[in-house]
Amino acid sequence: MFQIFVDPRFDFIGKRRWAYLASVVFILIGLGSMVAKGGLRYGIDFSGGTLIQVRFERAVPVERIRTSLERIQMGESVIQEFGDPREFILRLPLAETSAEAVTRRVQEALAADQALGKAEIRRVEFVGPQVGRDLQVQALYAVLWSMAGILIYVAIRFDLKGGFASIAAIVHDVLVCLGAMSLTNRELSLPLLAGLLTIIGYSVNDTIVAYDRVRENRGKGLRKGQPFANQINAAINQTLSRTVLTALTTFFSTVVLYLFGGKVLEDLAFVLTVGVITGTYSTVYIAGSLIVDWTGWMEGRWRARKKLVAKA
């Protein structure tokens, strides 16, 4: 197998305090952005409303389109350029009961403004308020059930500590991705939810590879007598080439998708790219470090209890 690192001996566990600090800073910045903006921005899939993609025969300013829509009193709408100064995405709040009614009113408003020229409706998506709320609940269940499944699987295959450390690493990755979405003003939509679930699977897969190596080393007696932190460090180093190669190939694919996949796939590619980076980071610095600290804390409690029993 091709190896990037030959017999690496990086002290990842020894640097875990700095890694914890960096993770807390990243997560707090993301949460701060979400709080400052009133929470995550939900797309049409979750908030309900109408999305209309429209293309004009020539470039037009956003304010001109907004002025035209204000005449039909559709409420506060969001207008975004869509990869071309002639093409736009219109996100309209729920004001009508059907996509046809909204589309007809928008077409009439745009046609009435001669300065905009001819407008072609290319895509219409409509989600009712109840469907949006149902999707929010189902999305939450999907994330929670996936985490519960991973916890059970890792706890059975390895131990409960490994299961909770894996879940903590996953929560870390999801929070970093949600923070990055908030900082870049991206909406949470169904494709992005699929991206987050993909990241969950990717992150836990890398973590399990390192756990497997710890168990293999114990089975061979190669690390017998060594401190637990050294065993984890050795396992991460032994699987480092595999982890980095997997991350790089996935990273290049998601970057290409981001650059050339078009506006429809841009947000999904962005989340996957951030997820690959933070998933690799959490595998190397977070998951194993949490097990080491948990084990150290349990051993400290056991020794303290033993001393109390001896004094009694």
mmCIF file of C-alpha atoms in Angstrom:
data_model
loop_
_atom_site.group_PDB
_atom_site.id
_atom_site.type_symbol
_atom_site.label_atom_id
_atom_site.label_comp_id
_atom_site.label_asym_id
_atom_site.label_seq_id
_atom_site.Cartn_x
_atom_site.Cartn_y
_atom_site.Cartn_z
ATOM 1 C CA MET A 1 0.000 0.000 0.000
ATOM 2 C CA PHE A 2 1.232 3.498 -0.846
ATOM 3 C CA GLN A 3 2.358 5.286 2.316
ATOM 4 C CA ILE A 4 2.546 9.071 2.725
ATOM 5 C CA PHE A 5 4.149 8.758 6.134
ATOM 6 C CA VAL A 6 6.816 6.133 6.855
ATOM 7 C CA ASP A 7 6.739 5.107 10.530
ATOM 8 C CA PRO A 8 5.152 8.384 11.738
ATOM 9 C CA ARG A 9 5.398 9.177 15.434
ATOM 10 C CA PHE A 10 3.390 12.354 15.840
ATOM 11 C CA ASP A 11 2.228 13.092 19.384
ATOM 12 C CA PHE A 12 -1.467 13.785 18.622
ATOM 13 C CA ILE A 13 -2.692 12.850 22.087
ATOM 14 C CA GLY A 14 -0.098 15.072 23.739
ATOM 15 C CA LYS A 15 -1.491 18.067 21.834
ATOM 16 C CA ARG A 16 -5.105 17.283 22.702
ATOM 17 C CA ARG A 17 -5.567 20.304 25.014
ATOM 18 C CA TRP A 18 -4.768 22.637 22.111
ATOM 19 C CA ALA A 19 -7.072 20.608 19.874
ATOM 20 C CA TYR A 20 -9.922 20.921 22.386
ATOM 21 C CA LEU A 21 -9.323 24.686 22.574
ATOM 22 C CA ALA A 22 -9.323 25.044 18.773
ATOM 23 C CA SER A 23 -12.550 23.021 18.492
ATOM 24 C CA VAL A 24 -14.283 25.088 21.186
ATOM 25 C CA VAL A 25 -13.248 28.321 19.434
ATOM 26 C CA PHE A 26 -14.508 27.112 16.033
ATOM 27 C CA ILE A 27 -17.802 25.895 17.485
ATOM 28 C CA LEU A 28 -18.370 29.078 19.526
ATOM 29 C CA ILE A 29 -17.734 31.247 16.460
ATOM 30 C CA GLY A 30 -20.317 29.226 14.530
ATOM 31 C CA LEU A 31 -22.863 29.279 17.359
ATOM 32 C CA GLY A 32 -22.276 33.015 17.783
ATOM 33 C CA SER A 33 -23.027 33.536 14.118
ATOM 34 C CA MET A 34 -26.251 31.500 14.419
ATOM 35 C CA VAL A 35 -27.372 33.450 17.491
ATOM 36 C CA ALA A 36 -26.547 36.791 15.879
ATOM 37 C CA LYS A 37 -28.582 35.844 12.794
ATOM 38 C CA GLY A 38 -31.549 34.506 14.764
ATOM 39 C CA GLY A 39 -30.772 30.816 14.182
ATOM 40 C CA LEU A 40 -30.115 28.722 11.132
ATOM 41 C CA ARG A 41 -31.557 29.817 7.823
ATOM 42 C CA TYR A 42 -34.035 27.177 6.689
ATOM 43 C CA GLY A 43 -34.625 26.623 3.012
ATOM 44 C CA ILE A 44 -38.012 26.240 1.378
ATOM 45 C CA ASP A 45 -37.919 22.521 2.257
ATOM 46 C CA PHE A 46 -38.151 23.243 5.991
ATOM 47 C CA SER A 47 -39.684 26.707 6.287
ATOM 48 C CA GLY A 48 -42.381 26.450 3.630
ATOM 49 C CA GLY A 49 -42.933 28.906 0.810
ATOM 50 C CA THR A 50 -42.269 29.113 -2.893
ATOM 51 C CA LEU A 51 -38.966 29.053 -4.773
ATOM 52 C CA ILE A 52 -38.983 30.326 -8.336
ATOM 53 C CA GLN A 53 -35.972 30.275 -10.647
ATOM 54 C CA VAL A 54 -36.341 32.913 -13.343
ATOM 55 C CA ARG A 55 -34.106 33.901 -16.257
ATOM 56 C CA PHE A 56 -34.277 37.282 -17.986
ATOM 57 C CA GLU A 57 -33.191 38.013 -21.531
ATOM 58 C CA ARG A 58 -30.634 40.512 -20.225
ATOM 59 C CA ALA A 59 -28.872 41.375 -16.974
ATOM 60 C CA VAL A 60 -31.117 43.204 -14.509
ATOM 61 C CA PRO A 61 -30.432 44.662 -11.036
ATOM 62 C CA VAL A 62 -31.846 42.886 -7.989
ATOM 63 C CA GLU A 63 -33.534 46.051 -6.733
ATOM 64 C CA ARG A 64 -35.517 46.327 -9.949
ATOM 65 C CA ILE A 65 -36.914 42.814 -9.448
ATOM 66 C CA ARG A 66 -37.674 43.570 -5.798
ATOM 67 C CA THR A 67 -39.583 46.712 -6.760
ATOM 68 C CA SER A 68 -41.713 44.694 -9.195
ATOM 69 C CA LEU A 69 -42.529 42.046 -6.574
ATOM 70 C CA GLU A 70 -43.434 44.670 -3.961
ATOM 71 C CA ARG A 71 -46.300 45.770 -6.215
ATOM 72 C CA ILE A 72 -48.047 42.414 -5.763
ATOM 73 C CA GLN A 73 -47.427 42.438 -1.980
ATOM 74 C CA MET A 74 -45.904 38.987 -1.672
ATOM 75 C CA GLY A 75 -44.327 39.879 1.653
ATOM 76 C CA GLU A 76 -40.613 39.842 2.383
ATOM 77 C CA SER A 77 -38.960 37.953 -0.456
ATOM 78 C CA VAL A 78 -35.337 36.896 -0.908
ATOM 79 C CA ILE A 79 -33.791 37.472 -4.333
ATOM 80 C CA GLN A 80 -30.419 35.932 -5.171
ATOM 81 C CA GLU A 81 -28.389 35.922 -8.358
ATOM 82 C CA PHE A 82 -27.962 32.339 -9.563
ATOM 83 C CA GLY A 83 -24.586 32.043 -11.285
ATOM 84 C CA ASP A 84 -25.444 34.585 -13.998
ATOM 85 C CA PRO A 85 -26.547 38.258 -13.842
ATOM 86 C CA ARG A 86 -29.569 37.247 -15.950
ATOM 87 C CA GLU A 87 -30.740 34.408 -13.715
ATOM 88 C CA PHE A 88 -32.193 34.664 -10.206
ATOM 89 C CA ILE A 89 -33.724 32.593 -7.422
ATOM 90 C CA LEU A 90 -36.816 34.149 -5.834
ATOM 91 C CA ARG A 91 -37.787 32.829 -2.400
ATOM 92 C CA LEU A 92 -41.272 33.951 -1.502
ATOM 93 C CA PRO A 93 -43.048 33.513 1.838
ATOM 94 C CA LEU A 94 -46.322 31.627 2.079
ATOM 95 C CA ALA A 95 -48.995 33.947 0.732
ATOM 96 C CA GLU A 96 -50.959 31.633 -1.570
ATOM 97 C CA THR A 97 -52.177 28.081 -1.270
ATOM 98 C CA SER A 98 -50.696 26.742 -4.499
ATOM 99 C CA ALA A 99 -47.562 27.061 -6.614
ATOM 100 C CA GLU A 100 -49.669 27.907 -9.671
ATOM 101 C CA ALA A 101 -51.213 30.939 -7.971
ATOM 102 C CA VAL A 102 -47.856 32.281 -6.803
ATOM 103 C CA THR A 103 -46.207 31.690 -10.179
ATOM 104 C CA ARG A 104 -49.036 33.429 -12.010
ATOM 105 C CA ARG A 105 -48.800 36.520 -9.797
ATOM 106 C CA VAL A 106 -45.003 36.679 -10.146
ATOM 107 C CA GLN A 107 -45.189 36.290 -13.924
ATOM 108 C CA GLU A 108 -47.738 39.095 -14.126
ATOM 109 C CA ALA A 109 -45.622 41.377 -11.934
ATOM 110 C CA LEU A 110 -42.449 40.782 -13.944
ATOM 111 C CA ALA A 111 -44.225 41.127 -17.293
ATOM 112 C CA ALA A 112 -45.737 44.456 -16.208
ATOM 113 C CA ASP A 113 -42.260 45.976 -15.794
ATOM 114 C CA GLN A 114 -41.007 46.698 -19.310
ATOM 115 C CA ALA A 115 -37.504 47.499 -18.029
ATOM 116 C CA LEU A 116 -36.965 43.842 -17.039
ATOM 117 C CA GLY A 117 -37.585 42.469 -20.510
ATOM 118 C CA LYS A 118 -38.822 38.953 -21.162
ATOM 119 C CA ALA A 119 -38.670 36.591 -18.164
ATOM 120 C CA GLU A 120 -38.649 32.790 -18.361
ATOM 121 C CA ILE A 121 -39.740 30.703 -15.360
ATOM 122 C CA ARG A 122 -37.357 27.730 -15.190
ATOM 123 C CA ARG A 123 -38.203 26.072 -11.886
ATOM 124 C CA VAL A 124 -40.922 26.281 -9.243
ATOM 125 C CA GLU A 125 -40.861 24.561 -5.844
ATOM 126 C CA PHE A 126 -43.690 24.916 -3.339
ATOM 127 C CA VAL A 127 -43.799 23.577 0.214
ATOM 128 C CA GLY A 128 -46.764 24.137 2.522
ATOM 129 C CA PRO A 129 -46.273 25.198 6.166
ATOM 130 C CA GLN A 130 -47.292 21.816 7.642
ATOM 131 C CA VAL A 131 -45.006 19.916 5.266
ATOM 132 C CA GLY A 132 -42.132 22.198 6.235
ATOM 133 C CA ARG A 133 -42.687 21.576 9.962
ATOM 134 C CA ASP A 134 -43.017 17.824 9.387
ATOM 135 C CA LEU A 135 -39.735 17.798 7.471
ATOM 136 C CA GLN A 136 -37.996 19.617 10.328
ATOM 137 C CA VAL A 137 -39.135 16.951 12.787
ATOM 138 C CA GLN A 138 -38.229 14.103 10.417
ATOM 139 C CA ALA A 139 -34.784 15.632 9.812
ATOM 140 C CA LEU A 140 -34.161 15.793 13.559
ATOM 141 C CA TYR A 141 -35.260 12.160 13.949
ATOM 142 C CA ALA A 142 -32.973 11.118 11.066
ATOM 143 C CA VAL A 143 -29.931 12.666 12.755
ATOM 144 C CA LEU A 144 -30.806 11.309 16.220
ATOM 145 C CA TRP A 145 -31.527 7.773 14.985
ATOM 146 C CA SER A 146 -28.324 7.689 12.969
ATOM 147 C CA MET A 147 -26.348 8.686 16.076
ATOM 148 C CA ALA A 148 -28.159 6.114 18.226
ATOM 149 C CA GLY A 149 -27.370 3.402 15.668
ATOM 150 C CA ILE A 150 -23.706 4.383 15.600
ATOM 151 C CA LEU A 151 -23.535 4.437 19.408
ATOM 152 C CA ILE A 152 -24.987 0.915 19.646
ATOM 153 C CA TYR A 153 -22.783 -0.434 16.859
ATOM 154 C CA VAL A 154 -19.507 0.994 18.228
ATOM 155 C CA ALA A 155 -20.407 0.022 21.825
ATOM 156 C CA ILE A 156 -21.032 -3.592 20.749
ATOM 157 C CA ARG A 157 -18.004 -3.808 18.457
ATOM 158 C CA PHE A 158 -15.591 -2.069 20.845
ATOM 159 C CA ASP A 159 -16.868 -0.608 24.135
ATOM 160 C CA LEU A 160 -19.190 2.068 25.498
ATOM 161 C CA LYS A 161 -16.371 4.610 25.806
ATOM 162 C CA GLY A 162 -15.606 4.250 22.110
ATOM 163 C CA GLY A 163 -19.294 4.670 21.298
ATOM 164 C CA PHE A 164 -19.686 7.916 23.232
ATOM 165 C CA ALA A 165 -16.361 9.269 21.932
ATOM 166 C CA SER A 166 -17.524 8.573 18.364
ATOM 167 C CA ILE A 167 -20.815 10.386 19.011
ATOM 168 C CA ALA A 168 -18.929 13.338 20.529
ATOM 169 C CA ALA A 169 -16.700 13.517 17.430
ATOM 170 C CA ILE A 170 -19.782 13.405 15.186
ATOM 171 C CA VAL A 171 -21.532 16.172 17.145
ATOM 172 C CA HIS A 172 -18.307 18.187 16.850
ATOM 173 C CA ASP A 173 -18.251 17.734 13.056
ATOM 174 C CA VAL A 174 -21.936 18.599 12.631
ATOM 175 C CA LEU A 175 -21.618 21.750 14.779
ATOM 176 C CA VAL A 176 -18.576 22.918 12.802
ATOM 177 C CA CYS A 177 -20.452 22.362 9.519
ATOM 178 C CA LEU A 178 -23.573 24.167 10.769
ATOM 179 C CA GLY A 179 -21.370 27.051 11.944
ATOM 180 C CA ALA A 180 -19.671 27.247 8.555
ATOM 181 C CA MET A 181 -23.104 27.291 6.873
ATOM 182 C CA SER A 182 -24.216 30.145 9.120
ATOM 183 C CA LEU A 183 -21.020 32.144 8.558
ATOM 184 C CA THR A 184 -21.430 31.838 4.774
ATOM 185 C CA ASN A 185 -25.205 32.523 4.867
ATOM 186 C CA ARG A 186 -26.205 29.141 3.475
ATOM 187 C CA GLU A 187 -29.653 27.648 4.004
ATOM 188 C CA LEU A 188 -30.345 24.244 5.535
ATOM 189 C CA SER A 189 -32.180 22.279 2.870
ATOM 190 C CA LEU A 190 -32.849 18.594 2.198
ATOM 191 C CA PRO A 191 -29.682 18.168 0.061
ATOM 192 C CA LEU A 192 -27.609 19.734 2.841
ATOM 193 C CA LEU A 193 -29.231 17.435 5.403
ATOM 194 C CA ALA A 194 -28.184 14.515 3.191
ATOM 195 C CA GLY A 195 -24.697 16.019 3.177
ATOM 196 C CA LEU A 196 -24.619 16.164 6.992
ATOM 197 C CA LEU A 197 -25.721 12.520 7.246
ATOM 198 C CA THR A 198 -22.967 11.612 4.774
ATOM 199 C CA ILE A 199 -20.434 13.418 6.964
ATOM 200 C CA ILE A 200 -21.660 11.480 10.009
ATOM 201 C CA GLY A 201 -20.975 8.198 8.208
ATOM 202 C CA TYR A 202 -17.627 9.402 6.881
ATOM 203 C CA SER A 203 -16.438 10.613 10.280
ATOM 204 C CA VAL A 204 -17.338 7.452 12.183
ATOM 205 C CA ASN A 205 -15.763 5.255 9.487
ATOM 206 C CA ASP A 206 -12.347 6.886 9.960
ATOM 207 C CA THR A 207 -12.677 6.699 13.743
ATOM 208 C CA ILE A 208 -13.489 2.970 13.651
ATOM 209 C CA VAL A 209 -10.352 2.295 11.602
ATOM 210 C CA ALA A 210 -8.224 3.746 14.426
ATOM 211 C CA TYR A 211 -10.194 1.786 17.071
ATOM 212 C CA ASP A 212 -9.656 -1.409 15.066
ATOM 213 C CA ARG A 213 -5.912 -0.812 15.057
ATOM 214 C CA VAL A 214 -5.857 -0.418 18.852
ATOM 215 C CA ARG A 215 -7.604 -3.776 19.229
ATOM 216 C CA GLU A 216 -5.299 -5.462 16.704
ATOM 217 C CA ASN A 217 -2.222 -4.172 18.524
ATOM 218 C CA ARG A 218 -3.553 -5.474 21.834
ATOM 219 C CA GLY A 219 -4.311 -8.851 20.258
ATOM 220 C CA LYS A 220 -0.767 -9.144 18.965
ATOM 221 C CA GLY A 221 0.668 -8.025 22.292
ATOM 222 C CA LEU A 222 2.650 -5.344 20.462
ATOM 223 C CA ARG A 223 1.714 -2.579 22.902
ATOM 224 C CA LYS A 224 1.482 -4.551 26.085
ATOM 225 C CA GLY A 225 2.561 -2.557 29.132
ATOM 226 C CA GLN A 226 2.409 0.778 27.350
ATOM 227 C CA PRO A 227 0.236 3.616 28.713
ATOM 228 C CA PHE A 228 -3.205 3.779 27.115
ATOM 229 C CA ALA A 229 -2.448 7.213 25.604
ATOM 230 C CA ASN A 230 0.569 5.731 23.803
ATOM 231 C CA GLN A 231 -1.568 2.891 22.432
ATOM 232 C CA ILE A 232 -4.075 5.358 20.984
ATOM 233 C CA ASN A 233 -1.286 7.542 19.626
ATOM 234 C CA ALA A 234 0.357 4.545 17.963
ATOM 235 C CA ALA A 235 -2.939 3.442 16.372
ATOM 236 C CA ILE A 236 -3.602 6.917 14.940
ATOM 237 C CA ASN A 237 -0.059 7.074 13.535
ATOM 238 C CA GLN A 238 -0.291 3.589 12.026
ATOM 239 C CA THR A 239 -3.519 4.480 10.213
ATOM 240 C CA LEU A 240 -2.464 8.050 9.373
ATOM 241 C CA SER A 241 -1.493 7.372 5.743
ATOM 242 C CA ARG A 242 -4.797 5.641 5.106
ATOM 243 C CA THR A 243 -6.734 8.467 6.808
ATOM 244 C CA VAL A 244 -4.947 11.233 4.889
ATOM 245 C CA LEU A 245 -5.179 9.458 1.507
ATOM 246 C CA THR A 246 -8.911 8.856 1.954
ATOM 247 C CA ALA A 247 -9.460 12.446 3.068
ATOM 248 C CA LEU A 248 -7.440 13.910 0.180
ATOM 249 C CA THR A 249 -9.218 11.923 -2.536
ATOM 250 C CA THR A 250 -12.611 12.833 -1.081
ATOM 251 C CA PHE A 251 -11.533 16.452 -0.605
ATOM 252 C CA PHE A 252 -10.423 16.797 -4.239
ATOM 253 C CA SER A 253 -13.743 15.326 -5.436
ATOM 254 C CA THR A 254 -15.839 17.717 -3.337
ATOM 255 C CA VAL A 255 -13.726 20.739 -4.364
ATOM 256 C CA VAL A 256 -14.187 19.860 -8.041
ATOM 257 C CA LEU A 257 -17.917 19.472 -7.409
ATOM 258 C CA TYR A 258 -17.953 22.882 -5.707
ATOM 259 C CA LEU A 259 -16.074 24.616 -8.532
ATOM 260 C CA PHE A 260 -17.746 22.972 -11.527
ATOM 261 C CA GLY A 261 -20.964 21.379 -10.230
ATOM 262 C CA GLY A 262 -23.072 24.477 -10.747
ATOM 263 C CA LYS A 263 -25.078 26.573 -8.321
ATOM 264 C CA VAL A 264 -27.567 23.793 -7.535
ATOM 265 C CA LEU A 265 -24.810 21.575 -6.074
ATOM 266 C CA GLU A 266 -22.604 24.343 -4.651
ATOM 267 C CA ASP A 267 -24.016 24.328 -1.102
ATOM 268 C CA LEU A 268 -23.913 20.525 -0.867
ATOM 269 C CA ALA A 269 -20.303 20.471 -2.126
ATOM 270 C CA PHE A 270 -19.387 23.182 0.388
ATOM 271 C CA VAL A 271 -20.787 21.212 3.351
ATOM 272 C CA LEU A 272 -19.100 17.994 2.179
ATOM 273 C CA THR A 273 -15.760 19.809 1.816
ATOM 274 C CA VAL A 274 -15.964 21.276 5.326
ATOM 275 C CA GLY A 275 -17.144 17.889 6.640
ATOM 276 C CA VAL A 276 -14.182 16.022 5.151
ATOM 277 C CA ILE A 277 -11.741 18.451 6.782
ATOM 278 C CA THR A 278 -13.377 18.470 10.216
ATOM 279 C CA GLY A 279 -14.094 14.711 10.076
ATOM 280 C CA THR A 280 -10.399 13.965 9.504
ATOM 281 C CA TYR A 281 -9.401 16.411 12.229
ATOM 282 C CA SER A 282 -11.818 14.895 14.769
ATOM 283 C CA THR A 283 -10.586 11.375 13.951
ATOM 284 C CA VAL A 284 -6.978 12.351 14.615
ATOM 285 C CA TYR A 285 -7.375 14.759 17.522
ATOM 286 C CA ILE A 286 -10.794 14.399 19.174
ATOM 287 C CA ALA A 287 -12.182 10.835 19.262
ATOM 288 C CA GLY A 288 -9.054 9.108 20.607
ATOM 289 C CA SER A 289 -8.270 11.972 22.989
ATOM 290 C CA LEU A 290 -11.710 11.733 24.582
ATOM 291 C CA ILE A 291 -11.235 8.023 25.263
ATOM 292 C CA VAL A 292 -7.850 8.726 26.839
ATOM 293 C CA ASP A 293 -9.274 11.446 29.101
ATOM 294 C CA TRP A 294 -12.313 9.341 30.001
ATOM 295 C CA THR A 295 -10.096 6.363 30.846
ATOM 296 C CA GLY A 296 -7.772 8.590 32.913
ATOM 297 C CA TRP A 297 -10.737 10.042 34.803
ATOM 298 C CA MET A 298 -12.162 6.574 35.573
ATOM 299 C CA GLU A 299 -8.776 5.288 36.706
ATOM 300 C CA GLY A 300 -8.354 8.377 38.936
ATOM 301 C CA ARG A 301 -11.712 7.692 40.585
ATOM 302 C CA TRP A 302 -10.852 4.017 41.042
ATOM 303 C CA ARG A 303 -7.517 4.872 42.703
ATOM 304 C CA ALA A 304 -9.181 7.439 44.996
ATOM 305 C CA ARG A 305 -11.811 4.898 46.040
ATOM 306 C CA LYS A 306 -9.098 2.298 46.661
ATOM 307 C CA LYS A 307 -7.241 4.730 48.948
ATOM 308 C CA LEU A 308 -10.397 5.456 50.903
ATOM 309 C CA VAL A 309 -11.018 1.740 51.380
ATOM 310 C CA ALA A 310 -7.402 1.233 52.505
ATOM 311 C CA LYS A 311 -7.660 4.066 55.067
ATOM 312 C CA ALA A 312 -10.921 2.658 56.422
#
